[in-house]
mmCIF file of C-alpha atoms and ligand atoms in Angstrom:
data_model
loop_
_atom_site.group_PDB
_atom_site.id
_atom_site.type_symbol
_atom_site.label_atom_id
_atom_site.label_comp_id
_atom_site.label_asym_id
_atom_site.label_seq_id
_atom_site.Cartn_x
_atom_site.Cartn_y
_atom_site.Cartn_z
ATOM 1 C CA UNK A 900 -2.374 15.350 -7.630
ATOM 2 C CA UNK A 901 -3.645 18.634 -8.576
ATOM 3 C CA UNK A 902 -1.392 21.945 -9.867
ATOM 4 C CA UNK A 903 -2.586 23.962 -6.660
ATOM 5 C CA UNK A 904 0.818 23.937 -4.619
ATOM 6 C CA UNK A 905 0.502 23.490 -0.384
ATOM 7 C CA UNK A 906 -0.143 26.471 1.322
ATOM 8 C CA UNK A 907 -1.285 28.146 -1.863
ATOM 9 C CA UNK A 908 -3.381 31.630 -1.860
ATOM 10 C CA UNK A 909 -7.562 30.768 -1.636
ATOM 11 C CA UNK A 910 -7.923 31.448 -5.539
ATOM 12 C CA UNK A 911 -4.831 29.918 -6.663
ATOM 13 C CA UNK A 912 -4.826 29.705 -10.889
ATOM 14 C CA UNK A 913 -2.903 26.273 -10.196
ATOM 15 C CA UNK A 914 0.689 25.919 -11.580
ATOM 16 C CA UNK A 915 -0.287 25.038 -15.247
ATOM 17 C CA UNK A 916 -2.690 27.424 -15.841
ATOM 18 C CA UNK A 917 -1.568 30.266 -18.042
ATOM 19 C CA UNK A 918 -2.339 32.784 -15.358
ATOM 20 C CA UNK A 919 -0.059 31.309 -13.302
ATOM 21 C CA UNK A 920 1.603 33.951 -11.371
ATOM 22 C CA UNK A 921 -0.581 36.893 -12.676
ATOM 23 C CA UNK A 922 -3.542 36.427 -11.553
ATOM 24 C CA UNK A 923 -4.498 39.107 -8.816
ATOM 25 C CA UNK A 924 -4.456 36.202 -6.192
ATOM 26 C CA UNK A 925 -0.678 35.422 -6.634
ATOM 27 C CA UNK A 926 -0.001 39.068 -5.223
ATOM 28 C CA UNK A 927 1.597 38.604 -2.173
ATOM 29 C CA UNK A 928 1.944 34.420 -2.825
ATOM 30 C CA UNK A 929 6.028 33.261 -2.282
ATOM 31 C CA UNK A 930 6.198 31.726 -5.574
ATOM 32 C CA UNK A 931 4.533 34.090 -7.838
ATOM 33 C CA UNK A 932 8.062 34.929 -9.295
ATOM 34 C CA UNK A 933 8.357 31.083 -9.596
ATOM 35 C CA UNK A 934 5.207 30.516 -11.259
ATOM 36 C CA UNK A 935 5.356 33.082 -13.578
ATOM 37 C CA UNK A 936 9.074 32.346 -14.867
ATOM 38 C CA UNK A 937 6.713 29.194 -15.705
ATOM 39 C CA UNK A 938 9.225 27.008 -13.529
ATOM 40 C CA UNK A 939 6.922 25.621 -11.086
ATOM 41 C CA UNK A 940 5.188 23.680 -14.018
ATOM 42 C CA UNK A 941 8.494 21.399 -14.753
ATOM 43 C CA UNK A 942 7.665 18.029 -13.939
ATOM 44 C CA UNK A 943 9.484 17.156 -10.395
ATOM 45 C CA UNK A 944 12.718 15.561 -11.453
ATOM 46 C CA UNK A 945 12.439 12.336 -9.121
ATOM 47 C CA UNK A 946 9.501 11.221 -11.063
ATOM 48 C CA UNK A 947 12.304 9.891 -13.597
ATOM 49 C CA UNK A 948 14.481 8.776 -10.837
ATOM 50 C CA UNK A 949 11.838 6.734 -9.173
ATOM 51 C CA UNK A 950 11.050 5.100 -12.628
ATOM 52 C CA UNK A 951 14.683 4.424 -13.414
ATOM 53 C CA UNK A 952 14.701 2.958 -10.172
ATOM 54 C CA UNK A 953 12.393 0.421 -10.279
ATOM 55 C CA UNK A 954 13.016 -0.619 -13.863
ATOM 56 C CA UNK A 955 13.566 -3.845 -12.454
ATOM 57 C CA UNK A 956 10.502 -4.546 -10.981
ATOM 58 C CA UNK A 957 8.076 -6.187 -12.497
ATOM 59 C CA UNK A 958 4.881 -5.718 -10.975
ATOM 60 C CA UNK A 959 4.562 -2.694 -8.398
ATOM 61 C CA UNK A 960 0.951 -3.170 -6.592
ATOM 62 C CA UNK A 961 -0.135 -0.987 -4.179
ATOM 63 C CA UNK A 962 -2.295 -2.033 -0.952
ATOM 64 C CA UNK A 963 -4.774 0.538 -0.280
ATOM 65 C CA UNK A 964 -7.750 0.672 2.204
ATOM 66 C CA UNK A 965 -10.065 3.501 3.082
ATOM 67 C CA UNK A 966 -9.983 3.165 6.912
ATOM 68 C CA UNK A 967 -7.760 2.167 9.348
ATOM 69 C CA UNK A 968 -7.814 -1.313 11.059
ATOM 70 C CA UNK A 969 -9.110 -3.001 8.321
ATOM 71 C CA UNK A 970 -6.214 -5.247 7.755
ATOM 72 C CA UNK A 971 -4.213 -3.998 5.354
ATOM 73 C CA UNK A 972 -1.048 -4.363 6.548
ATOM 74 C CA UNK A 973 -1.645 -7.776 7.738
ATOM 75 C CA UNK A 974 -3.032 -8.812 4.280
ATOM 76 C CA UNK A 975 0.145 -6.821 2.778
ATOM 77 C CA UNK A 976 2.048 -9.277 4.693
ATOM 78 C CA UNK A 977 0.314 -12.451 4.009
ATOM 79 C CA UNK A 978 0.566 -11.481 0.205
ATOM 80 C CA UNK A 979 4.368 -10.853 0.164
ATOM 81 C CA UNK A 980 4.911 -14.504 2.674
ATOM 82 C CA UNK A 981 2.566 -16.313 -0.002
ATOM 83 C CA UNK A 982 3.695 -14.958 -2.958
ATOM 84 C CA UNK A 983 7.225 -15.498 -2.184
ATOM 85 C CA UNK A 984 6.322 -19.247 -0.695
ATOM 86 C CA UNK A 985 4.188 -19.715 -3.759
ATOM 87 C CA UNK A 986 7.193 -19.905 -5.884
ATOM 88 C CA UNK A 987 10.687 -19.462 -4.498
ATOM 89 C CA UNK A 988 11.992 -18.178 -7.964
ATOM 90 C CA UNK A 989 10.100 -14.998 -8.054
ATOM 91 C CA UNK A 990 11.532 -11.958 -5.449
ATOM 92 C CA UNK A 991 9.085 -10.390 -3.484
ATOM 93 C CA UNK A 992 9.519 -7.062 -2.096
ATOM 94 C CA UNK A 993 7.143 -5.026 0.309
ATOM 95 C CA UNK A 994 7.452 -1.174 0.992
ATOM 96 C CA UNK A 995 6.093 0.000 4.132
ATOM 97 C CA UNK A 996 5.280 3.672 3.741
ATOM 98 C CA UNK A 997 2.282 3.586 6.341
ATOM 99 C CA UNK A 998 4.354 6.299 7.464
ATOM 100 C CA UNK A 999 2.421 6.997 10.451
ATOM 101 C CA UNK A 1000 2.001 3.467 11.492
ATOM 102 C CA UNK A 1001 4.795 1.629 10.022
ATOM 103 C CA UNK A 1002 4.148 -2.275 11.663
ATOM 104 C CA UNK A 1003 5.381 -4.785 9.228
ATOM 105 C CA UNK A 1004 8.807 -5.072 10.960
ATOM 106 C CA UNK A 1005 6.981 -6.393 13.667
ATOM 107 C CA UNK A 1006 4.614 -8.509 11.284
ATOM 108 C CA UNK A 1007 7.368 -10.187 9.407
ATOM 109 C CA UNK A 1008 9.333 -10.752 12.631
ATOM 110 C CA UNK A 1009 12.770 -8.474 11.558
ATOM 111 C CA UNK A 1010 11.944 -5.806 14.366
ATOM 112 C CA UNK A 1011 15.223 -3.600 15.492
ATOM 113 C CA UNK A 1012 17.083 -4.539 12.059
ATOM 114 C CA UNK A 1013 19.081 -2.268 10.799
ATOM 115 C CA UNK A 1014 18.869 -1.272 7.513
ATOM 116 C CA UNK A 1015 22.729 -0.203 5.828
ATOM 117 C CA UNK A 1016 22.800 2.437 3.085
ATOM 118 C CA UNK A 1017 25.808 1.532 0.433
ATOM 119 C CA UNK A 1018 27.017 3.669 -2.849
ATOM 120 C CA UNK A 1019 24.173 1.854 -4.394
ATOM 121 C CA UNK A 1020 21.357 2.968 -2.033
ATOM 122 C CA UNK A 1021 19.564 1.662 1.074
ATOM 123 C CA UNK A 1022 19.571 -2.327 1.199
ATOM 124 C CA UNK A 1023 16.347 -3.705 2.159
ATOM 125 C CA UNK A 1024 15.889 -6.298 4.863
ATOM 126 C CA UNK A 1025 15.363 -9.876 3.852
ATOM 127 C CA UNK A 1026 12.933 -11.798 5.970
ATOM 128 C CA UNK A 1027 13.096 -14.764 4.010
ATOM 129 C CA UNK A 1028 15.793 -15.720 0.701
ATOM 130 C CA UNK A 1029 13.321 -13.699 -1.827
ATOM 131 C CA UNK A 1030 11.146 -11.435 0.778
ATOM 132 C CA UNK A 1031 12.598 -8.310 1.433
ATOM 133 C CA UNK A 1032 11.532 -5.237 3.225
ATOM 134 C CA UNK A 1033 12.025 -1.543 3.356
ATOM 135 C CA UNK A 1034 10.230 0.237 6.186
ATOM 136 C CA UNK A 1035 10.264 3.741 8.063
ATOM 137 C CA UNK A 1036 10.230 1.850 10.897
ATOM 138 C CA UNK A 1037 13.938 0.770 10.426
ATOM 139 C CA UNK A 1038 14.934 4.489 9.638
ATOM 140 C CA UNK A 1039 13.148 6.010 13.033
ATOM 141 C CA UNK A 1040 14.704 6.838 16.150
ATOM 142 C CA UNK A 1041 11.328 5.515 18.002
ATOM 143 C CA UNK A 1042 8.170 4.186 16.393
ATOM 144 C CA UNK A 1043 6.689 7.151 17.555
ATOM 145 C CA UNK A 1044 8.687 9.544 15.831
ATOM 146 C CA UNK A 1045 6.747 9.897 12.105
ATOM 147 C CA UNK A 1046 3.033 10.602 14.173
ATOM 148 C CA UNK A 1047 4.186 14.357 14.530
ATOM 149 C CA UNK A 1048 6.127 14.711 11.114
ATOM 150 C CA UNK A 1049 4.308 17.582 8.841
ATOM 151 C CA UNK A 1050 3.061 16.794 5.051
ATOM 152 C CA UNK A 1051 5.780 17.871 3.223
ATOM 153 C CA UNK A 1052 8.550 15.832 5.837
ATOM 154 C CA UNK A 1053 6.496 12.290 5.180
ATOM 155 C CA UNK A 1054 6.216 13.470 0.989
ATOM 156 C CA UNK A 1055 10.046 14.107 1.315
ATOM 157 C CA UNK A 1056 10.652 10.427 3.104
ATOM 158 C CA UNK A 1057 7.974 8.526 0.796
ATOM 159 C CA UNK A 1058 10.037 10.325 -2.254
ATOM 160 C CA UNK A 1059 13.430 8.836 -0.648
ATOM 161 C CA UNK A 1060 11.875 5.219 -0.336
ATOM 162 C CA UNK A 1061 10.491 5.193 -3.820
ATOM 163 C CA UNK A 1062 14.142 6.398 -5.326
ATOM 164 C CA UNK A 1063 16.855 5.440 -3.229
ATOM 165 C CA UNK A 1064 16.370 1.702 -1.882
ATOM 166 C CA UNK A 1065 18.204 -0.842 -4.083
ATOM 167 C CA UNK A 1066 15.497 -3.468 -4.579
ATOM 168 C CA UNK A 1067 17.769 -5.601 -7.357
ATOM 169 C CA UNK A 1068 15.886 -7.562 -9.796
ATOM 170 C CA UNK A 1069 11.714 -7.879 -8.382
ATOM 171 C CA UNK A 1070 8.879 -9.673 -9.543
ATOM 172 C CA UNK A 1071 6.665 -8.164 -7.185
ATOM 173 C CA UNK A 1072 6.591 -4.242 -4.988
ATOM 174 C CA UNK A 1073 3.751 -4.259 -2.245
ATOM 175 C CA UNK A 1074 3.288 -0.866 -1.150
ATOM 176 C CA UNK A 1075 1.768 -0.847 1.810
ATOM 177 C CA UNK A 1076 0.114 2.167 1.642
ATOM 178 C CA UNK A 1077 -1.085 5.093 4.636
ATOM 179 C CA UNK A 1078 -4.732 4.690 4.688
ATOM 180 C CA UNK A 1079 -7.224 7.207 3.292
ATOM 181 C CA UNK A 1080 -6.330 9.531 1.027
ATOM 182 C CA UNK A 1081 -3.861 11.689 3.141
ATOM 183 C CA UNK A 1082 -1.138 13.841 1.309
ATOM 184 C CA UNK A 1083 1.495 10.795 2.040
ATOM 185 C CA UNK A 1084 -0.924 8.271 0.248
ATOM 186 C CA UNK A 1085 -1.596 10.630 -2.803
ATOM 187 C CA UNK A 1086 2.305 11.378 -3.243
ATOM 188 C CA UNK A 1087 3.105 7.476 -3.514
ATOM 189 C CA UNK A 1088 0.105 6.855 -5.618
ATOM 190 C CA UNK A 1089 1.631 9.790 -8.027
ATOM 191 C CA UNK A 1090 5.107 8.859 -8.494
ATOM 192 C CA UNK A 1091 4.341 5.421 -8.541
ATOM 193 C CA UNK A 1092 1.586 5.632 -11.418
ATOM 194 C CA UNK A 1093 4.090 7.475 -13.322
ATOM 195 C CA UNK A 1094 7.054 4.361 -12.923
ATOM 196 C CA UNK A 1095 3.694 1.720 -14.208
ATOM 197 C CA UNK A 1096 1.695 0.770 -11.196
ATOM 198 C CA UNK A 1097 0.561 -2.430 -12.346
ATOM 199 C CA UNK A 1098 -2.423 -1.729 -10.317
ATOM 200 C CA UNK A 1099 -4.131 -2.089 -6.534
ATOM 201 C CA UNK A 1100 -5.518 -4.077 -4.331
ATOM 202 C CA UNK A 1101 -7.940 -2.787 -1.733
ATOM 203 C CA UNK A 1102 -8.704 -4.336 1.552
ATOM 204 C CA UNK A 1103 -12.059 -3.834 3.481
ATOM 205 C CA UNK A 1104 -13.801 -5.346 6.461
ATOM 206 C CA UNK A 1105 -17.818 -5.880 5.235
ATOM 207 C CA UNK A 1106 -19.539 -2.901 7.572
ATOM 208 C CA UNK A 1107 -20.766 -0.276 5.826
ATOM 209 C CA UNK A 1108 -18.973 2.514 7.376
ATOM 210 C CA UNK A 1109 -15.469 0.571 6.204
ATOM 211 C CA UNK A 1110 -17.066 0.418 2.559
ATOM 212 C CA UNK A 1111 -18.211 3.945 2.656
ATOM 213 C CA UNK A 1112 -14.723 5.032 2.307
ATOM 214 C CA UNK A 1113 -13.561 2.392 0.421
ATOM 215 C CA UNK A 1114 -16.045 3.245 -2.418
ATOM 216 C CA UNK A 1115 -13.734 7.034 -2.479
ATOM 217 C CA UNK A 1116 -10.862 5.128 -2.825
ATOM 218 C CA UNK A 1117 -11.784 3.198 -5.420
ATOM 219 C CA UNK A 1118 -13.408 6.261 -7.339
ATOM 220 C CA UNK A 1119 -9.911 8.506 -6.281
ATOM 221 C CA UNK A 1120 -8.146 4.909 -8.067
ATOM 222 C CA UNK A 1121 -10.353 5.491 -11.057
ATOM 223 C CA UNK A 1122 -9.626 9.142 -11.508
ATOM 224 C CA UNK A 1123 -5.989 8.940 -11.233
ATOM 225 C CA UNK A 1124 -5.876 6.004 -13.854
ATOM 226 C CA UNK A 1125 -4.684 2.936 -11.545
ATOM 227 C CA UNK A 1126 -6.210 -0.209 -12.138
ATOM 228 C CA UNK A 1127 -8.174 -2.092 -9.970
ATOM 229 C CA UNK A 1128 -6.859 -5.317 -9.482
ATOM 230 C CA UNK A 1129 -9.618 -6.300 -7.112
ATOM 231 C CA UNK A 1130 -11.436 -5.709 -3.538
ATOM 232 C CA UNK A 1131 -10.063 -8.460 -0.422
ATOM 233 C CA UNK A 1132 -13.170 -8.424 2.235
ATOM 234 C CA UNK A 1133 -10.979 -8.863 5.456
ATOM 235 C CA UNK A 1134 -12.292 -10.710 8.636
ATOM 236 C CA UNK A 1135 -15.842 -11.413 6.832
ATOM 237 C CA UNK A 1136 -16.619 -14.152 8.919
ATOM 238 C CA UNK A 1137 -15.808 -15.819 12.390
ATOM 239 C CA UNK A 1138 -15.744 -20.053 12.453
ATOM 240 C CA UNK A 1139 -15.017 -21.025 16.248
ATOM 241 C CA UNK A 1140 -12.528 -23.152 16.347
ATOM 242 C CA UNK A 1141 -14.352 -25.382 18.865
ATOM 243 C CA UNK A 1142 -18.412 -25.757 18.219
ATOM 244 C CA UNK A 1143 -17.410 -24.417 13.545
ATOM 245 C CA UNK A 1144 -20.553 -21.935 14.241
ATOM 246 C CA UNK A 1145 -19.756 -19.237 11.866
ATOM 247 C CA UNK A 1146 -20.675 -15.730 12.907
ATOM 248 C CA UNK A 1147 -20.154 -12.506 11.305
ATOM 249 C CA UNK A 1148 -18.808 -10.510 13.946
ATOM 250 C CA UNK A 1149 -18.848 -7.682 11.342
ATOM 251 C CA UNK A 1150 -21.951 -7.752 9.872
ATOM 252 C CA UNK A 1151 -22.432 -6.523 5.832
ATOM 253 C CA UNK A 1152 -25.720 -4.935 6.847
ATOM 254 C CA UNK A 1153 -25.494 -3.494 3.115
ATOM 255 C CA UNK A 1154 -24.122 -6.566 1.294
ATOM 256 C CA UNK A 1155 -20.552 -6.008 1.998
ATOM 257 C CA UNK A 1156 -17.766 -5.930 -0.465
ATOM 258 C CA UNK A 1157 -19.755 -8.460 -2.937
ATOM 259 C CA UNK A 1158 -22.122 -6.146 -3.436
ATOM 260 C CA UNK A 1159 -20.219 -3.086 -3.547
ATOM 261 C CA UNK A 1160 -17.436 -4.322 -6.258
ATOM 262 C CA UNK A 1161 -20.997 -5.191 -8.204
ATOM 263 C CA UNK A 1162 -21.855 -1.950 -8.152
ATOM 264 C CA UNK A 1163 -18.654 -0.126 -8.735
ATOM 265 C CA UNK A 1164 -17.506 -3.212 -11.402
ATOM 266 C CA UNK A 1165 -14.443 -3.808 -9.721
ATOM 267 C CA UNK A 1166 -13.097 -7.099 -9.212
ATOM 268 C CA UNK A 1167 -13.558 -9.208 -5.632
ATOM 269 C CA UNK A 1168 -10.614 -11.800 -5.016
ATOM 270 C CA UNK A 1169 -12.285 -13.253 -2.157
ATOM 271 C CA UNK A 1170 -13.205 -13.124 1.508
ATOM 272 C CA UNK A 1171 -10.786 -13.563 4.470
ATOM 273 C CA UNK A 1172 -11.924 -15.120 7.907
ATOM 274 C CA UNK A 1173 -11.634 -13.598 11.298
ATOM 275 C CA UNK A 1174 -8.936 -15.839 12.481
ATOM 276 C CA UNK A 1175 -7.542 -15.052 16.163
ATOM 277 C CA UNK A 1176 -4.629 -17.384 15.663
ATOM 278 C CA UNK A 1177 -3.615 -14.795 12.551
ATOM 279 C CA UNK A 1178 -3.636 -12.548 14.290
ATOM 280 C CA UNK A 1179 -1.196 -13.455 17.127
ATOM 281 C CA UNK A 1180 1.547 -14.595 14.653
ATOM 282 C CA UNK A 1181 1.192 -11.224 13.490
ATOM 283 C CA UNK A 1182 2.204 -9.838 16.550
ATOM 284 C CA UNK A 1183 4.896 -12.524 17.256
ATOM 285 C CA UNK A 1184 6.249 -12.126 13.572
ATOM 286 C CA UNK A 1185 5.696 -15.586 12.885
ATOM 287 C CA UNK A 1186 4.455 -16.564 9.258
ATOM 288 C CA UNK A 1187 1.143 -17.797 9.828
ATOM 289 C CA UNK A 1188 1.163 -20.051 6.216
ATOM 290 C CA UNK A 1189 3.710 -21.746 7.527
ATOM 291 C CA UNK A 1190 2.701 -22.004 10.856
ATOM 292 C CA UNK A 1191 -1.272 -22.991 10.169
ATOM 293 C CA UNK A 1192 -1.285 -24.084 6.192
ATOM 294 C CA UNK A 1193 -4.824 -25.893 6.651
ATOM 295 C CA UNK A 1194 -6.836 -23.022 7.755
ATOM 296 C CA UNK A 1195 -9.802 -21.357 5.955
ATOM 297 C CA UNK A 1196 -7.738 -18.260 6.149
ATOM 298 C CA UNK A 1197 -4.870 -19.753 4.365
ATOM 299 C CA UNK A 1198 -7.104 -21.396 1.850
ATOM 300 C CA UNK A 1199 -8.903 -18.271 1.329
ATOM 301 C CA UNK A 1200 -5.663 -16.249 0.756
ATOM 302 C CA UNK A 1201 -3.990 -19.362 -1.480
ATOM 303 C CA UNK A 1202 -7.335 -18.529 -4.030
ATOM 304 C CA UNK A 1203 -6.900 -14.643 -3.974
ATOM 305 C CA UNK A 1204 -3.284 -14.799 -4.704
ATOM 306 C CA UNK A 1205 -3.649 -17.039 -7.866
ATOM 307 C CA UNK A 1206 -6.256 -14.029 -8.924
ATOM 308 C CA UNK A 1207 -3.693 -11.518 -8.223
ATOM 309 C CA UNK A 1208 -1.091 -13.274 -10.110
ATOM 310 C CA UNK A 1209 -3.475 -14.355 -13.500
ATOM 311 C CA UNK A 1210 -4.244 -10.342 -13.441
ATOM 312 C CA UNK A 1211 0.003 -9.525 -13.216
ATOM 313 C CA UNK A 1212 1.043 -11.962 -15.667
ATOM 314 C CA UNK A 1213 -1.780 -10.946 -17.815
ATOM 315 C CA UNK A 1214 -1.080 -7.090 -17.660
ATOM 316 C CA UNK A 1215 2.885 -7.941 -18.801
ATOM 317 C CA UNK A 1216 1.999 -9.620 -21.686
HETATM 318 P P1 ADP B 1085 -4.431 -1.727 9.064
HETATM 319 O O1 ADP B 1085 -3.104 -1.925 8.410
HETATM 320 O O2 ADP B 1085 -5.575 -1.692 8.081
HETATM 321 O O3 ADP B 1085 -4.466 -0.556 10.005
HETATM 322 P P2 ADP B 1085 -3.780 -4.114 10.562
HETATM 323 O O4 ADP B 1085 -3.283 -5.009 9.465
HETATM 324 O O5 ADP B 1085 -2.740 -3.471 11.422
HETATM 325 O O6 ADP B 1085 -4.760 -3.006 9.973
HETATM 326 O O7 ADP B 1085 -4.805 -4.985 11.417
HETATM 327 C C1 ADP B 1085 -5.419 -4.473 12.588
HETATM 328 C C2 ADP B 1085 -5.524 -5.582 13.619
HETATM 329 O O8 ADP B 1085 -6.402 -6.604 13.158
HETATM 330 C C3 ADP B 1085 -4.181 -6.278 13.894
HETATM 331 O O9 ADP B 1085 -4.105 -6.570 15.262
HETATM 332 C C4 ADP B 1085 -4.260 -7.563 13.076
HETATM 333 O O10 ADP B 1085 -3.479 -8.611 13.635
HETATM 334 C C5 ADP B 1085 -5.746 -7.872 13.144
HETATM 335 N N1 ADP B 1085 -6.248 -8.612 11.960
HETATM 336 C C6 ADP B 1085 -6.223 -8.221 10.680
HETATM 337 N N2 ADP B 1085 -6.804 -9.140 9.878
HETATM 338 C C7 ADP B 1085 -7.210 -10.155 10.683
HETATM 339 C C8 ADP B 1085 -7.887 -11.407 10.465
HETATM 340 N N3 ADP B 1085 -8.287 -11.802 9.253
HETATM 341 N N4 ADP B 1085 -8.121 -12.198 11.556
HETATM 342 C C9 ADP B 1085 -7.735 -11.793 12.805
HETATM 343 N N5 ADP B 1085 -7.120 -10.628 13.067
HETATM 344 C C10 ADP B 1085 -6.853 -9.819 12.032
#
């Protein structure tokens, strides 16, 4: 987000500021003749492309958590299954730049697909009649491939995603997003804000050290102007399935995300059980509100997604 390019000298004026170029750091710096011809200050040209793009979606969300683990792409993936389920006349689509981890072929079950690229662009994958999916995991050779791609390599592929995959008419764009706030995750929060994020939902499990970063996030959110839609507290609480004792096998030894989205007056759309049953249709690809509709953790998601969607619908009006 800021005007200091990569690999830029140690005192680096930044690209907009009127020394760029002349200052006595630029001596020696590849692009002084760039910056000071006052080119490197254009605004990057797929910033337009990416918002004619997705003109014709409606409400582009992004899934964000600080750490890794915490859930997020599962709860990306119980979002897109029960917002598409929740009414099969809206079109759902989720983005999978977790470019380092990309799992939600695996999650949604369409593992191996292939993915065909026509005058129009790259055609995402439907996993149901209005869910579709774009992932890097289609486009790699092996799942291991992206772990040793540099910065600008995974800036260059989150760019493609954004512009070139032929979405069609959406209601909804889950970006499931790297964790953190690595160079990947700041690129897609960038061009995104600039084609009207409608805002983000961040997923945390109740341990401190998980809110710790979570609380950056939220403050990085805040500084870049995207909206909060509201905090998801993942795997809060454990009720065996046999003796319904409820333990918290992470405990919120400082009050968890309740307290935190107090403090830092962001919304909280609700808790979501531990449930070991989740997460093996996860790794089967099965959808688990289909498969277990009457558990807490369906329940619990059912109430967070009517929040989401009374903060969407009221944003568009
Ligand atoms: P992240 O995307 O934050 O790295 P994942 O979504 O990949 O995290 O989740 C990490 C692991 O935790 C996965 O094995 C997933 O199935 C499991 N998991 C996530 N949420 C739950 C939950 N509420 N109950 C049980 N297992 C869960």
């Amino acid at each position: 987000m800021s005007n200091v390019p990569e690999n830029a000298p140690q005192h680096c004026p930044g690209t907009q500021s009127q020394d760029a170029g002349k200052a006595s750091a630029c001596a020696g710096c590849p692009n002084q003749n760039l910056c000071a011809s006052g080119a490197a200050n254009l605004p990057d040209p797929a910033i337009d492309i990416i918002k004619n793009r997705l003109s014709n979606v409606k409400h582009k969300i992004l899934i964000l958590s600080g750490k890794g683990g915490v859930g997020k792409s599962t709860v990306t993936s119980l979002l897109g299954h029960g917002l598409a389920s929740r009414n099969p006349d809206v079109n759902v689509g989720i983005l999978d730049a977790d470019i380092c981890g990309p799992s939600q072929p695996r999650v949604l079950g369409v593992n191996g697909e292939q993915v065909h690229n026509s005058g129009s662009g790259w055609s995402p994958v439907y996993v149901t009649d209005n869910l579709s999916l774009m992932s890097i995991g289609f486009l790699l050779g092996s799942p291991d491939d992206a772990v040793i791609w540099r910065g600008p390599k995974k800036n260059g592929m989150i760019k493609q995603f954004l512009s070139e995959v032929d979405w069609g008419e959406l209601d909804y764009l889950l970006v499931d997003t790297p964790p953190g706030t690595s160079d990947e995750h700041l690129s897609a929060v960038q061009y995104l804000s600039k084609a009207g994020l409608t805002g983000a939902v961040v997923v945390t499990t109740p341990p401190e050290v998980a809110l710790l970063d979570v609380r950056k996030e939220i403050q990085f959110c805040q500084k870049v102007n995207v909206p909060i839609i509201g905090v998801i507290e993942n795997m809060s609480l454990f009720v065996c399935p046999n003796c319904q004792t409820r333990s918290e096998i992470f405990p919120a030894t400082t009050g968890g995300a309740p307290q935190m989205c107090t403090e830092m007056q962001v919304p909280l759309l609700g808790s979501l059980p531990l449930d070991p049953l989740l997460a093996r249709c996860c790794d089967d690809g099965r959808d688990f509100l289909q498969e277990l509709p009457n558990s807490p953790a369906v329940q619990a998601l059912k109430a967070i997604l009517e929040k989401i969607v009374t903060t969407c619908e009221s944003t568009s009006q």
